[in-house]
């Protein structure tokens, strides 16, 4: 039986395993490796803080992810299929490692984030045309 997400270590495992998939993915990997290459050493602690804040109420994340994604969207349009793939990889990773109320919340929040970002990125592109 899988356990639920209970600690920062659990969040780190989830995020690490997720990004292992993302970075090599044929649909969205290029965004993270070519369009806006991420530094794993810099990016991962930010992602740990982000998800710990959401799932564990740690208040460790300070920032605005929307601003970063608007900048990426200007370099290369972030489309519906990108967000769908991101969400599918998140769910697959989540389901592989965890189960329980916090894991379910991790999916629900990711789903909300993906749809909100997809909407805002499309709206930003329309505003620029």
XYZ file of C-alpha atoms in Angstrom:
129
model
C 0.000 0.000 0.000
C 1.262 3.447 -0.906
C 1.400 6.189 1.678
C 0.072 9.711 1.538
C 2.181 12.847 1.188
C 3.121 13.739 4.761
C 6.464 15.539 4.731
C 8.860 17.706 2.765
C 10.769 14.529 1.897
C 7.616 13.138 0.291
C 7.142 16.352 -1.692
C 10.782 16.245 -2.797
C 10.362 12.650 -3.995
C 7.228 13.575 -5.927
C 8.775 16.647 -7.528
C 12.047 14.871 -8.356
C 10.295 11.911 -9.987
C 7.941 14.251 -11.842
C 10.781 16.319 -13.298
C 12.635 13.158 -14.324
C 9.651 12.496 -16.587
C 9.135 16.093 -17.684
C 12.720 16.722 -18.769
C 12.732 13.758 -21.148
C 9.141 14.101 -22.353
C 8.676 14.512 -26.111
C 5.766 16.950 -25.750
C 6.948 19.376 -23.055
C 10.556 18.497 -22.262
C 11.912 21.021 -24.772
C 10.265 23.871 -22.851
C 12.426 23.042 -19.817
C 15.594 22.152 -21.742
C 15.599 24.429 -24.813
C 13.103 27.317 -24.512
C 13.901 28.172 -20.885
C 16.562 25.733 -19.712
C 16.149 25.168 -15.999
C 18.973 24.722 -13.562
C 17.927 21.738 -11.482
C 19.969 23.044 -8.540
C 18.055 26.332 -8.585
C 14.644 25.215 -9.817
C 13.993 22.173 -7.647
C 14.191 23.888 -4.232
C 11.698 26.471 -5.529
C 9.365 23.679 -6.642
C 9.750 21.910 -3.279
C 8.810 25.132 -1.492
C 5.895 25.752 -3.869
C 4.352 22.316 -3.362
C 5.127 22.223 0.372
C 3.293 25.528 0.725
C 0.276 24.146 -1.131
C 0.162 20.640 0.330
C 1.704 21.010 3.780
C 0.837 24.650 4.531
C 4.523 25.420 5.053
C 4.430 29.019 3.737
C 7.920 28.397 2.381
C 7.227 29.575 -1.189
C 7.691 33.247 -1.972
C 7.059 34.189 -5.558
C 4.633 34.444 -8.436
C 4.720 31.497 -10.831
C 2.433 33.285 -13.277
C 5.095 35.905 -14.077
C 7.645 33.216 -14.986
C 5.149 31.457 -17.230
C 4.157 34.663 -19.020
C 7.836 35.118 -19.906
C 8.036 31.558 -21.242
C 4.788 32.062 -23.158
C 6.351 35.051 -24.916
C 9.284 32.918 -26.088
C 7.128 29.972 -27.126
C 3.332 29.695 -26.824
C 2.254 27.454 -23.979
C -0.703 25.630 -25.491
C -3.507 23.433 -24.182
C -1.620 20.240 -25.082
C 1.375 21.366 -23.024
C -0.754 21.840 -19.916
C -2.597 18.566 -20.521
C 0.696 16.703 -20.808
C 2.103 18.416 -17.689
C -1.010 17.375 -15.760
C -0.928 13.805 -17.086
C 2.733 13.423 -16.062
C 1.943 14.883 -12.633
C -0.971 12.470 -12.122
C 1.030 9.457 -13.321
C 3.910 10.318 -10.997
C 1.570 11.005 -8.110
C -0.386 7.763 -8.603
C 2.821 5.743 -8.845
C 4.150 6.920 -5.481
C 1.282 8.099 -3.271
C -2.353 7.719 -2.331
C -4.558 9.426 0.204
C -6.242 12.764 0.852
C -3.120 14.916 0.399
C -2.187 13.060 -2.798
C -5.708 13.699 -4.068
C -5.340 17.367 -3.137
C -1.998 17.440 -5.017
C -3.829 16.360 -8.150
C -6.762 18.719 -7.619
C -4.479 21.701 -7.088
C -2.322 20.814 -10.101
C -5.488 20.526 -12.181
C -6.611 24.000 -11.052
C -3.147 25.455 -11.717
C -2.934 23.896 -15.188
C -6.348 25.193 -16.234
C -5.778 28.665 -14.815
C -2.363 28.969 -16.487
C -3.700 27.634 -19.772
C -6.474 30.244 -19.702
C -4.141 33.109 -18.752
C -1.493 32.180 -21.349
C -4.116 31.982 -24.127
C -5.612 35.298 -23.027
C -2.151 36.922 -22.987
C -1.509 35.714 -26.552
C -4.884 37.068 -27.700
C -4.169 40.426 -26.053
C -0.837 40.670 -27.884
C -2.399 40.045 -31.310
